[in-house]
PDB file of C-alpha atoms in Angstrom:
ATOM      1  CA  MET A1351      -5.607  23.372  -3.139  1.00 64.00           C
ATOM      2  CA  LEU A1352      -2.606  21.068  -3.397  1.00 80.00           C
ATOM      3  CA  GLY A1353      -2.761  20.970  -7.203  1.00 79.00           C
ATOM      4  CA  THR A1354      -3.234  17.196  -7.352  1.00 82.00           C
ATOM      5  CA  ASN A1355      -6.986  17.224  -8.018  1.00 79.00           C
ATOM      6  CA  LYS A1356      -6.814  15.539 -11.436  1.00 77.00           C
ATOM      7  CA  PRO A1357      -9.652  12.983 -11.809  1.00 73.00           C
ATOM      8  CA  SER A1358      -8.252   9.493 -12.306  1.00 76.00           C
ATOM      9  CA  TYR A1359      -8.965   5.825 -11.627  1.00 77.00           C
ATOM     10  CA  THR A1360      -6.190   5.736  -9.034  1.00 84.00           C
ATOM     11  CA  MET A1361      -4.838   2.480  -7.628  1.00 88.00           C
ATOM     12  CA  GLY A1362      -1.575   3.480  -5.960  1.00 89.00           C
ATOM     13  CA  ILE A1363       0.526   6.375  -4.687  1.00 92.00           C
ATOM     14  CA  GLY A1364       4.344   6.366  -4.728  1.00 94.00           C
ATOM     15  CA  LEU A1365       6.320   8.952  -2.740  1.00 95.00           C
ATOM     16  CA  GLY A1366       9.868  10.146  -3.392  1.00 95.00           C
ATOM     17  CA  ASP A1367      11.813  13.409  -3.263  1.00 95.00           C
ATOM     18  CA  LEU A1368      12.910  14.013  -6.856  1.00 93.00           C
ATOM     19  CA  ASN A1369      13.667  17.741  -6.554  1.00 92.00           C
ATOM     20  CA  GLN A1370      15.392  17.420  -3.166  1.00 90.00           C
ATOM     21  CA  ASP A1371      13.280  19.925  -1.250  1.00 93.00           C
ATOM     22  CA  GLN A1372      12.505  17.410   1.533  1.00 94.00           C
ATOM     23  CA  ILE A1373       8.867  17.328   0.460  1.00 94.00           C
ATOM     24  CA  ALA A1374       7.480  14.146  -1.052  1.00 94.00           C
ATOM     25  CA  ASP A1375       6.753  14.227  -4.771  1.00 94.00           C
ATOM     26  CA  VAL A1376       3.820  12.037  -5.773  1.00 94.00           C
ATOM     27  CA  TYR A1377       3.463   9.413  -8.506  1.00 92.00           C
ATOM     28  CA  ILE A1378      -0.112   8.287  -9.144  1.00 90.00           C
ATOM     29  CA  SER A1379      -0.736   4.892 -10.763  1.00 89.00           C
ATOM     30  CA  ASN A1380      -4.074   4.521 -12.566  1.00 84.00           C
ATOM     31  CA  ILE A1381      -5.826   1.501 -14.005  1.00 77.00           C
ATOM     32  CA  VAL A1382      -6.970   3.455 -17.074  1.00 62.00           C
ATOM     33  CA  THR A1383      -8.125   6.800 -18.347  1.00 48.00           C
ATOM     34  CA  MET A1384      -9.895   6.952 -21.677  1.00 52.00           C
ATOM     35  CA  ASN A1385     -10.448   9.594 -24.295  1.00 47.00           C
ATOM     36  CA  LYS A1386     -14.250   9.729 -24.422  1.00 47.00           C
ATOM     37  CA  ASP A1387     -15.832  12.564 -26.334  1.00 47.00           C
ATOM     38  CA  GLU A1388     -19.316  11.171 -25.819  1.00 49.00           C
ATOM     39  CA  SER A1389     -21.330  10.621 -22.658  1.00 50.00           C
ATOM     40  CA  TYR A1390     -22.847   7.166 -22.285  1.00 49.00           C
ATOM     41  CA  VAL A1391     -25.516   6.126 -19.782  1.00 54.00           C
ATOM     42  CA  LEU A1392     -27.302   2.901 -19.006  1.00 59.00           C
ATOM     43  CA  PRO A1393     -30.362   2.887 -21.298  1.00 61.00           C
ATOM     44  CA  SER A1394     -33.980   2.656 -20.329  1.00 68.00           C
ATOM     45  CA  ASP A1395     -37.214   3.041 -22.276  1.00 68.00           C
ATOM     46  CA  GLN A1396     -36.988   6.808 -21.834  1.00 72.00           C
ATOM     47  CA  THR A1397     -33.271   7.253 -22.508  1.00 68.00           C
ATOM     48  CA  PRO A1398     -32.308   8.878 -25.800  1.00 67.00           C
ATOM     49  CA  MET A1399     -29.014   7.435 -27.031  1.00 62.00           C
ATOM     50  CA  LYS A1400     -26.541   9.046 -29.381  1.00 64.00           C
ATOM     51  CA  PHE A1401     -23.463   7.409 -30.872  1.00 65.00           C
ATOM     52  CA  ASN A1402     -20.880   8.874 -33.169  1.00 68.00           C
ATOM     53  CA  PRO A1403     -19.303   5.978 -35.140  1.00 67.00           C
ATOM     54  CA  LYS A1404     -16.217   8.014 -36.060  1.00 66.00           C
ATOM     55  CA  LYS A1405     -15.493   8.934 -32.466  1.00 62.00           C
ATOM     56  CA  LEU A1406     -16.077   5.361 -31.359  1.00 60.00           C
ATOM     57  CA  ALA A1407     -13.653   4.161 -34.010  1.00 61.00           C
ATOM     58  CA  GLU A1408     -10.946   6.433 -32.614  1.00 58.00           C
ATOM     59  CA  MET A1409     -11.549   5.794 -28.935  1.00 55.00           C
ATOM     60  CA  ARG A1410      -8.171   5.087 -27.373  1.00 52.00           C
ATOM     61  CA  VAL A1411      -6.082   5.308 -24.229  1.00 49.00           C
ATOM     62  CA  VAL A1412      -4.355   8.690 -24.287  1.00 46.00           C
ATOM     63  CA  GLU A1413      -2.694   8.788 -20.880  1.00 51.00           C
ATOM     64  CA  ALA A1414      -2.244   6.736 -17.770  1.00 64.00           C
ATOM     65  CA  ASN A1415      -0.172   7.700 -14.734  1.00 84.00           C
ATOM     66  CA  ASP A1416       0.676  11.097 -13.285  1.00 86.00           C
ATOM     67  CA  LEU A1417       3.686  12.673 -11.584  1.00 90.00           C
ATOM     68  CA  PHE A1418       3.198  15.695  -9.317  1.00 92.00           C
ATOM     69  CA  ILE A1419       6.264  17.706  -8.216  1.00 93.00           C
ATOM     70  CA  SER A1420       6.193  19.782  -5.043  1.00 93.00           C
ATOM     71  CA  GLY A1421       6.591  23.562  -5.268  1.00 87.00           C
ATOM     72  CA  GLN A1422       6.558  26.494  -2.884  1.00 79.00           C
ATOM     73  CA  ASP A1423       2.795  26.617  -2.466  1.00 83.00           C
ATOM     74  CA  LYS A1424       1.394  23.552  -4.227  1.00 88.00           C
ATOM     75  CA  TYR A1425       2.121  20.623  -6.524  1.00 91.00           C
ATOM     76  CA  SER A1426       2.375  20.871 -10.302  1.00 89.00           C
ATOM     77  CA  HIS A1427       1.695  18.194 -12.892  1.00 84.00           C
ATOM     78  CA  SER A1428       5.083  17.199 -14.314  1.00 85.00           C
ATOM     79  CA  ASP A1429       6.320  15.954 -17.678  1.00 81.00           C
ATOM     80  CA  LEU A1430       9.578  14.676 -16.140  1.00 83.00           C
ATOM     81  CA  VAL A1431       8.420  11.082 -16.565  1.00 82.00           C
ATOM     82  CA  GLY A1432       7.949   9.251 -19.846  1.00 65.00           C
ATOM     83  CA  ARG A1433       4.340   9.036 -20.975  1.00 54.00           C
ATOM     84  CA  GLY A1434       2.447   7.799 -23.993  1.00 47.00           C
ATOM     85  CA  PHE A1435       1.084   4.453 -25.116  1.00 44.00           C
ATOM     86  CA  HIS A1436       4.057   2.358 -23.994  1.00 46.00           C
ATOM     87  CA  SER A1437       5.259   4.297 -20.930  1.00 54.00           C
ATOM     88  CA  THR A1438       2.542   3.106 -18.607  1.00 64.00           C
ATOM     89  CA  GLY A1439      -0.362   0.757 -18.902  1.00 68.00           C
ATOM     90  CA  TRP A1440      -3.133  -0.530 -16.670  1.00 78.00           C
ATOM     91  CA  SER A1441      -1.104   0.204 -13.539  1.00 86.00           C
ATOM     92  CA  TRP A1442      -1.352  -0.958  -9.949  1.00 91.00           C
ATOM     93  CA  GLY A1443       1.649  -0.696  -7.642  1.00 92.00           C
ATOM     94  CA  ALA A1444       4.305   1.943  -8.330  1.00 93.00           C
ATOM     95  CA  ASP A1445       6.968   3.266  -5.973  1.00 96.00           C
ATOM     96  CA  PHE A1446      10.395   4.904  -5.901  1.00 97.00           C
ATOM     97  CA  PHE A1447      13.706   3.280  -4.969  1.00 98.00           C
ATOM     98  CA  ASP A1448      17.397   3.848  -5.741  1.00 98.00           C
ATOM     99  CA  PHE A1449      18.132   0.595  -7.556  1.00 97.00           C
ATOM    100  CA  ASP A1450      21.626   1.631  -8.753  1.00 97.00           C
ATOM    101  CA  ASN A1451      22.769   3.454  -5.568  1.00 98.00           C
ATOM    102  CA  ASP A1452      23.606   6.649  -7.467  1.00 97.00           C
ATOM    103  CA  ALA A1453      21.915   8.899  -4.866  1.00 97.00           C
ATOM    104  CA  ASP A1454      18.699   9.608  -6.738  1.00 96.00           C
ATOM    105  CA  MET A1455      15.319   7.888  -6.821  1.00 96.00           C
ATOM    106  CA  ASP A1456      14.217   5.591  -9.642  1.00 96.00           C
ATOM    107  CA  LEU A1457      10.712   4.229 -10.233  1.00 95.00           C
ATOM    108  CA  TYR A1458       9.156   0.836 -10.943  1.00 95.00           C
ATOM    109  CA  VAL A1459       5.560   0.433 -12.163  1.00 93.00           C
ATOM    110  CA  THR A1460       3.588  -2.833 -12.188  1.00 93.00           C
ATOM    111  CA  ASN A1461       1.008  -3.342 -14.932  1.00 88.00           C
ATOM    112  CA  GLY A1462      -1.645  -5.838 -15.970  1.00 83.00           C
ATOM    113  CA  MET A1463      -5.267  -6.502 -16.868  1.00 72.00           C
ATOM    114  CA  ASN A1464      -5.605  -3.799 -19.490  1.00 50.00           C
ATOM    115  CA  GLU A1465      -8.918  -5.067 -20.772  1.00 47.00           C
ATOM    116  CA  PHE A1466     -10.260  -2.234 -22.879  1.00 48.00           C
ATOM    117  CA  ASN A1467     -12.358  -2.444 -26.008  1.00 45.00           C
ATOM    118  CA  ILE A1468     -11.883  -0.714 -29.311  1.00 42.00           C
ATOM    119  CA  TYR A1469     -15.168  -0.786 -31.153  1.00 41.00           C
ATOM    120  CA  SER A1470     -13.994  -0.641 -34.731  1.00 45.00           C
ATOM    121  CA  GLY A1471     -11.858  -2.438 -37.262  1.00 46.00           C
ATOM    122  CA  ASN A1472     -10.634   0.977 -38.441  1.00 51.00           C
ATOM    123  CA  ASN A1473      -8.427   1.629 -35.430  1.00 53.00           C
ATOM    124  CA  SER A1474      -4.720   1.538 -36.256  1.00 59.00           C
ATOM    125  CA  LYS A1475      -3.514   2.792 -32.876  1.00 59.00           C
ATOM    126  CA  PHE A1476      -3.653  -0.483 -30.979  1.00 61.00           C
ATOM    127  CA  THR A1477      -0.429  -2.362 -30.246  1.00 64.00           C
ATOM    128  CA  ASP A1478      -0.761  -5.699 -28.513  1.00 60.00           C
ATOM    129  CA  GLN A1479       1.333  -6.886 -25.578  1.00 56.00           C
ATOM    130  CA  TYR A1480       3.915  -8.440 -27.882  1.00 62.00           C
ATOM    131  CA  GLY A1481       4.608  -5.197 -29.719  1.00 68.00           C
ATOM    132  CA  GLU A1482       2.620  -5.981 -32.851  1.00 69.00           C
ATOM    133  CA  ARG A1483       0.549  -3.121 -34.260  1.00 63.00           C
ATOM    134  CA  ARG A1484      -2.643  -4.301 -35.840  1.00 58.00           C
ATOM    135  CA  ASP A1485      -6.160  -3.303 -36.803  1.00 55.00           C
ATOM    136  CA  VAL A1486      -8.536  -5.117 -34.508  1.00 46.00           C
ATOM    137  CA  TYR A1487     -12.168  -5.201 -33.577  1.00 40.00           C
ATOM    138  CA  MET A1488     -12.145  -5.970 -29.855  1.00 40.00           C
ATOM    139  CA  PRO A1489      -8.634  -6.477 -28.417  1.00 40.00           C
ATOM    140  CA  VAL A1490      -8.012  -7.669 -24.879  1.00 47.00           C
ATOM    141  CA  SER A1491      -4.490  -7.243 -23.462  1.00 60.00           C
ATOM    142  CA  GLU A1492      -4.429  -9.920 -20.819  1.00 68.00           C
ATOM    143  CA  LYS A1493      -0.707  -9.271 -20.259  1.00 78.00           C
ATOM    144  CA  GLU A1494       1.373  -6.125 -19.964  1.00 83.00           C
ATOM    145  CA  THR A1495       5.018  -5.344 -19.333  1.00 88.00           C
ATOM    146  CA  ASN A1496       6.113  -3.720 -16.094  1.00 92.00           C
ATOM    147  CA  VAL A1497       8.073  -0.508 -16.521  1.00 91.00           C
ATOM    148  CA  LEU A1498      11.370   0.648 -14.986  1.00 94.00           C
ATOM    149  CA  PHE A1499      12.205   4.358 -15.024  1.00 94.00           C
ATOM    150  CA  VAL A1500      15.762   5.488 -14.257  1.00 95.00           C
ATOM    151  CA  ASN A1501      16.391   8.949 -12.847  1.00 94.00           C
ATOM    152  CA  ASP A1502      18.652  11.081 -15.037  1.00 92.00           C
ATOM    153  CA  SER A1503      19.075  14.549 -13.470  1.00 88.00           C
ATOM    154  CA  GLY A1504      15.470  14.539 -12.317  1.00 87.00           C
ATOM    155  CA  ARG A1505      13.932  13.100 -15.484  1.00 89.00           C
ATOM    156  CA  LEU A1506      12.578   9.567 -15.291  1.00 92.00           C
ATOM    157  CA  ASN A1507      13.510   7.703 -18.473  1.00 90.00           C
ATOM    158  CA  ASN A1508      11.971   4.404 -19.537  1.00 90.00           C
ATOM    159  CA  VAL A1509      14.787   1.820 -19.586  1.00 92.00           C
ATOM    160  CA  THR A1510      12.619  -1.276 -19.280  1.00 91.00           C
ATOM    161  CA  GLU A1511      14.015  -3.155 -22.266  1.00 89.00           C
ATOM    162  CA  ASN A1512      16.885  -5.452 -21.250  1.00 88.00           C
ATOM    163  CA  SER A1513      16.640  -4.298 -17.617  1.00 94.00           C
ATOM    164  CA  GLY A1514      15.619  -7.735 -16.381  1.00 96.00           C
ATOM    165  CA  LEU A1515      12.525  -6.192 -14.801  1.00 96.00           C
ATOM    166  CA  ASP A1516      10.527  -6.239 -18.031  1.00 93.00           C
ATOM    167  CA  PHE A1517       8.208  -9.004 -16.839  1.00 94.00           C
ATOM    168  CA  LEU A1518       5.311  -9.560 -19.235  1.00 91.00           C
ATOM    169  CA  GLY A1519       2.360 -10.681 -17.172  1.00 89.00           C
ATOM    170  CA  ASN A1520      -0.287  -9.434 -14.804  1.00 89.00           C
ATOM    171  CA  SER A1521       1.485  -7.842 -11.850  1.00 93.00           C
ATOM    172  CA  ARG A1522      -0.081  -6.092  -8.895  1.00 94.00           C
ATOM    173  CA  ALA A1523       2.671  -5.066  -6.491  1.00 96.00           C
ATOM    174  CA  ALA A1524       6.453  -4.859  -6.137  1.00 97.00           C
ATOM    175  CA  ALA A1525       8.298  -4.826  -2.809  1.00 97.00           C
ATOM    176  CA  TYR A1526      11.933  -3.728  -2.512  1.00 97.00           C
ATOM    177  CA  LEU A1527      14.339  -5.497  -0.163  1.00 97.00           C
ATOM    178  CA  ASP A1528      17.988  -6.503   0.087  1.00 98.00           C
ATOM    179  CA  TRP A1529      17.441 -10.234   0.386  1.00 96.00           C
ATOM    180  CA  ASN A1530      21.137 -11.213   0.015  1.00 96.00           C
ATOM    181  CA  ASP A1531      22.628  -8.346   2.092  1.00 96.00           C
ATOM    182  CA  ASP A1532      24.828  -6.915  -0.659  1.00 97.00           C
ATOM    183  CA  GLY A1533      23.545  -3.347  -0.363  1.00 97.00           C
ATOM    184  CA  ARG A1534      21.536  -3.455  -3.598  1.00 98.00           C
ATOM    185  CA  LEU A1535      17.747  -3.461  -3.477  1.00 98.00           C
ATOM    186  CA  ASP A1536      16.122  -6.512  -5.047  1.00 98.00           C
ATOM    187  CA  VAL A1537      12.503  -6.745  -6.204  1.00 98.00           C
ATOM    188  CA  VAL A1538       9.725  -9.180  -5.315  1.00 98.00           C
ATOM    189  CA  LEU A1539       6.727  -9.193  -7.654  1.00 97.00           C
ATOM    190  CA  ALA A1540       3.219 -10.236  -6.613  1.00 96.00           C
ATOM    191  CA  ASN A1541       1.249 -11.377  -9.666  1.00 93.00           C
ATOM    192  CA  TYR A1542      -2.441 -11.965 -10.271  1.00 89.00           C
ATOM    193  CA  HIS A1543      -3.195 -15.682 -10.768  1.00 84.00           C
ATOM    194  CA  GLY A1544       0.526 -16.409 -10.890  1.00 88.00           C
ATOM    195  CA  PRO A1545       3.492 -17.134  -8.618  1.00 95.00           C
ATOM    196  CA  ALA A1546       5.511 -14.443  -6.891  1.00 96.00           C
ATOM    197  CA  ARG A1547       8.838 -13.664  -8.547  1.00 97.00           C
ATOM    198  CA  LEU A1548      12.137 -12.574  -6.987  1.00 98.00           C
ATOM    199  CA  TYR A1549      14.531 -10.472  -9.072  1.00 98.00           C
ATOM    200  CA  GLN A1550      18.080 -10.203  -7.756  1.00 98.00           C
ATOM    201  CA  ASN A1551      19.840  -6.891  -8.376  1.00 98.00           C
ATOM    202  CA  ASN A1552      23.099  -7.574 -10.228  1.00 96.00           C
ATOM    203  CA  ILE A1553      23.996  -3.959 -11.110  1.00 94.00           C
ATOM    204  CA  LYS A1554      27.775  -3.601 -11.263  1.00 93.00           C
ATOM    205  CA  ASN A1555      29.194  -0.285 -10.048  1.00 95.00           C
ATOM    206  CA  ASN A1556      31.342   1.111  -7.233  1.00 95.00           C
ATOM    207  CA  HIS A1557      28.601   3.148  -5.594  1.00 98.00           C
ATOM    208  CA  ASN A1558      28.455   3.207  -1.823  1.00 98.00           C
ATOM    209  CA  TRP A1559      25.321   2.662   0.242  1.00 98.00           C
ATOM    210  CA  LEU A1560      23.939   2.843   3.751  1.00 98.00           C
ATOM    211  CA  ALA A1561      21.044   0.918   5.303  1.00 98.00           C
ATOM    212  CA  VAL A1562      19.366   2.370   8.380  1.00 98.00           C
ATOM    213  CA  LYS A1563      16.989   0.560  10.731  1.00 98.00           C
ATOM    214  CA  LEU A1564      15.151   2.749  13.234  1.00 98.00           C
ATOM    215  CA  VAL A1565      13.707   1.484  16.507  1.00 98.00           C
ATOM    216  CA  GLY A1566      11.256   3.883  18.096  1.00 97.00           C
ATOM    217  CA  SER A1567      10.747   4.344  21.831  1.00 96.00           C
ATOM    218  CA  VAL A1568       7.266   3.435  23.018  1.00 96.00           C
ATOM    219  CA  LYS A1569       8.055   5.193  26.294  1.00 95.00           C
ATOM    220  CA  GLU A1570       8.618   8.428  24.377  1.00 95.00           C
ATOM    221  CA  GLY A1571       5.406   8.078  22.376  1.00 96.00           C
ATOM    222  CA  SER A1572       6.771   6.507  19.183  1.00 97.00           C
ATOM    223  CA  ASN A1573       6.035   3.071  17.720  1.00 97.00           C
ATOM    224  CA  ARG A1574       8.742   0.387  17.613  1.00 97.00           C
ATOM    225  CA  ASP A1575       8.797   0.222  13.799  1.00 97.00           C
ATOM    226  CA  ALA A1576       9.218   4.009  13.677  1.00 98.00           C
ATOM    227  CA  ILE A1577       6.368   4.297  11.155  1.00 98.00           C
ATOM    228  CA  GLY A1578       5.972   7.976  10.383  1.00 97.00           C
ATOM    229  CA  ALA A1579       9.649   8.782  10.971  1.00 98.00           C
ATOM    230  CA  ARG A1580      11.399  10.995   8.427  1.00 98.00           C
ATOM    231  CA  LEU A1581      15.106  10.691   7.584  1.00 98.00           C
ATOM    232  CA  VAL A1582      17.207  13.258   5.726  1.00 98.00           C
ATOM    233  CA  LEU A1583      20.792  12.258   4.930  1.00 98.00           C
ATOM    234  CA  THR A1584      23.002  15.193   3.917  1.00 98.00           C
ATOM    235  CA  LEU A1585      26.017  14.146   1.838  1.00 97.00           C
ATOM    236  CA  GLU A1586      29.405  15.840   1.716  1.00 96.00           C
ATOM    237  CA  ASN A1587      28.393  17.983  -1.252  1.00 96.00           C
ATOM    238  CA  GLY A1588      25.215  19.224   0.443  1.00 96.00           C
ATOM    239  CA  GLN A1589      22.878  16.891  -1.435  1.00 96.00           C
ATOM    240  CA  LYS A1590      19.963  15.817   0.745  1.00 97.00           C
ATOM    241  CA  LEU A1591      18.413  12.339   0.494  1.00 98.00           C
ATOM    242  CA  TRP A1592      14.863  12.072   1.888  1.00 98.00           C
ATOM    243  CA  ARG A1593      13.182   8.944   3.189  1.00 98.00           C
ATOM    244  CA  GLU A1594      10.032   8.282   5.193  1.00 97.00           C
ATOM    245  CA  ILE A1595       8.947   5.074   6.923  1.00 97.00           C
ATOM    246  CA  HIS A1596       5.462   3.897   5.971  1.00 96.00           C
ATOM    247  CA  GLY A1597       3.297   1.020   7.099  1.00 94.00           C
ATOM    248  CA  SER A1598       2.328   0.292   3.501  1.00 92.00           C
ATOM    249  CA  VAL A1599       2.692   2.030   0.152  1.00 90.00           C
ATOM    250  CA  ALA A1600       1.526   1.854  -3.449  1.00 86.00           C
ATOM    251  CA  TYR A1601      -1.040  -0.913  -4.082  1.00 90.00           C
ATOM    252  CA  MET A1602      -1.091  -3.854  -1.634  1.00 90.00           C
ATOM    253  CA  THR A1603       2.616  -3.268  -0.985  1.00 93.00           C
ATOM    254  CA  VAL A1604       4.629  -3.419   2.234  1.00 94.00           C
ATOM    255  CA  HIS A1605       8.390  -2.832   2.040  1.00 95.00           C
ATOM    256  CA  PRO A1606      10.737  -3.754   4.886  1.00 96.00           C
ATOM    257  CA  LYS A1607      11.135  -0.807   7.259  1.00 97.00           C
ATOM    258  CA  VAL A1608      14.919  -0.609   6.732  1.00 98.00           C
ATOM    259  CA  GLN A1609      15.746   2.496   4.678  1.00 98.00           C
ATOM    260  CA  TYR A1610      18.395   2.215   1.957  1.00 98.00           C
ATOM    261  CA  PHE A1611      20.406   5.208   0.778  1.00 98.00           C
ATOM    262  CA  GLY A1612      22.490   5.074  -2.388  1.00 98.00           C
ATOM    263  CA  LEU A1613      25.519   7.299  -1.781  1.00 98.00           C
ATOM    264  CA  ALA A1614      27.209   7.294  -5.214  1.00 97.00           C
ATOM    265  CA  GLY A1615      30.890   7.953  -4.396  1.00 96.00           C
ATOM    266  CA  PHE A1616      30.380   9.683  -1.043  1.00 97.00           C
ATOM    267  CA  VAL A1617      31.635   8.202   2.240  1.00 97.00           C
ATOM    268  CA  LYS A1618      30.403  10.626   4.925  1.00 96.00           C
ATOM    269  CA  GLY A1619      27.247  12.460   5.832  1.00 97.00           C
ATOM    270  CA  THR A1620      24.895  13.742   8.499  1.00 98.00           C
ATOM    271  CA  LEU A1621      21.631  11.954   9.230  1.00 98.00           C
ATOM    272  CA  GLU A1622      18.715  13.885  10.686  1.00 98.00           C
ATOM    273  CA  ILE A1623      15.848  11.811  12.091  1.00 98.00           C
ATOM    274  CA  ARG A1624      12.447  13.172  12.980  1.00 98.00           C
ATOM    275  CA  TRP A1625      10.849  10.460  15.079  1.00 98.00           C
ATOM    276  CA  PRO A1626       7.086   9.760  15.051  1.00 97.00           C
ATOM    277  CA  ASN A1627       6.635  11.809  18.245  1.00 97.00           C
ATOM    278  CA  GLY A1628       8.256  14.855  16.580  1.00 97.00           C
ATOM    279  CA  GLU A1629      11.582  14.566  18.371  1.00 97.00           C
ATOM    280  CA  ILE A1630      14.601  15.343  16.171  1.00 97.00           C
ATOM    281  CA  GLU A1631      18.011  13.690  16.435  1.00 97.00           C
ATOM    282  CA  VAL A1632      21.165  14.229  14.370  1.00 97.00           C
ATOM    283  CA  HIS A1633      23.771  11.496  13.835  1.00 96.00           C
ATOM    284  CA  LYS A1634      27.130  11.629  12.092  1.00 96.00           C
ATOM    285  CA  VAL A1635      27.651   9.031   9.356  1.00 96.00           C
ATOM    286  CA  ASP A1636      31.270   7.969   8.920  1.00 94.00           C
ATOM    287  CA  LYS A1637      30.804   4.344   7.859  1.00 95.00           C
ATOM    288  CA  VAL A1638      29.320   3.244   4.545  1.00 97.00           C
ATOM    289  CA  ASN A1639      28.432  -0.046   2.840  1.00 98.00           C
ATOM    290  CA  THR A1640      26.928  -1.274   6.078  1.00 97.00           C
ATOM    291  CA  LYS A1641      23.628  -1.606   7.919  1.00 97.00           C
ATOM    292  CA  ILE A1642      23.199   0.358  11.129  1.00 96.00           C
ATOM    293  CA  GLU A1643      20.502   0.333  13.790  1.00 97.00           C
ATOM    294  CA  ILE A1644      19.529   3.506  15.621  1.00 97.00           C
ATOM    295  CA  GLN A1645      17.312   3.355  18.677  1.00 97.00           C
ATOM    296  CA  GLN A1646      15.453   6.499  19.674  1.00 97.00           C
ATOM    297  CA  GLY A1647      17.472   8.225  22.373  1.00 91.00           C
ATOM    298  CA  ASP A1648      20.845   6.834  21.274  1.00 82.00           C
ATOM    299  CA  SER A1649      23.739   9.212  21.896  1.00 63.00           C
ATOM    300  CA  VAL A1650      23.650  12.081  19.386  1.00 54.00           C
TER     301      VAL A1650
END
């Protein structure tokens, strides 16, 4: 058992190494999970039905997404990410990226279409998409705010407000790319019944970065895009940054195959590449704030 067998209405899976053990930690995005103390079935002439008005009045969303951290033998459900009513919503795409180049992985979650019903005017737990708490009979949140979590020593803190990524709408997916070649990952949002949006990363700091494009050798049994390759960049202080090249991730999301490493203040490192065919190469990194291309079989 991996320890990830929690029943959920899962829409996406984000992978990132938060505890730096070179094993992917897993963030699960769910469309909804409800607190239901009663079992309800489609009625027929022979179906006995039972409703508890008090329980129906207090029916509410009690949790949404899940973070699983890798351990020695299996994964464990983690509380290192903010939860609760406003931490996550009706979620679709969610994936990790180092948006501030400080050498740890942050997380962005896209939300929308949280159409759930509360069957009573007694419920005081509902807050609409504009932040107003109110007693309602049958609310429908046709819009929700996307959520940005910033990594602080392994804990993912909700910093959505004033981040610029607090889009209120109906998002499905977010792709990360450096569209203006400044070494900072920008975000493209795909929205349901709405235009795509491009958010340029204007974070101001002196952190270094490295972008790596891999080209696999078909002759050696790898694919040209190096899908399935694993990269581990070891910094001067021994910190290890893990990346893996995927064909697609999260929900309906395809990132560019170039891998971006935030280096904080470091300027040197060692890059280990495990190619899709299992071959391992090691390359010295002595240039930063640049994009490099490594073809399988290049001098090591």
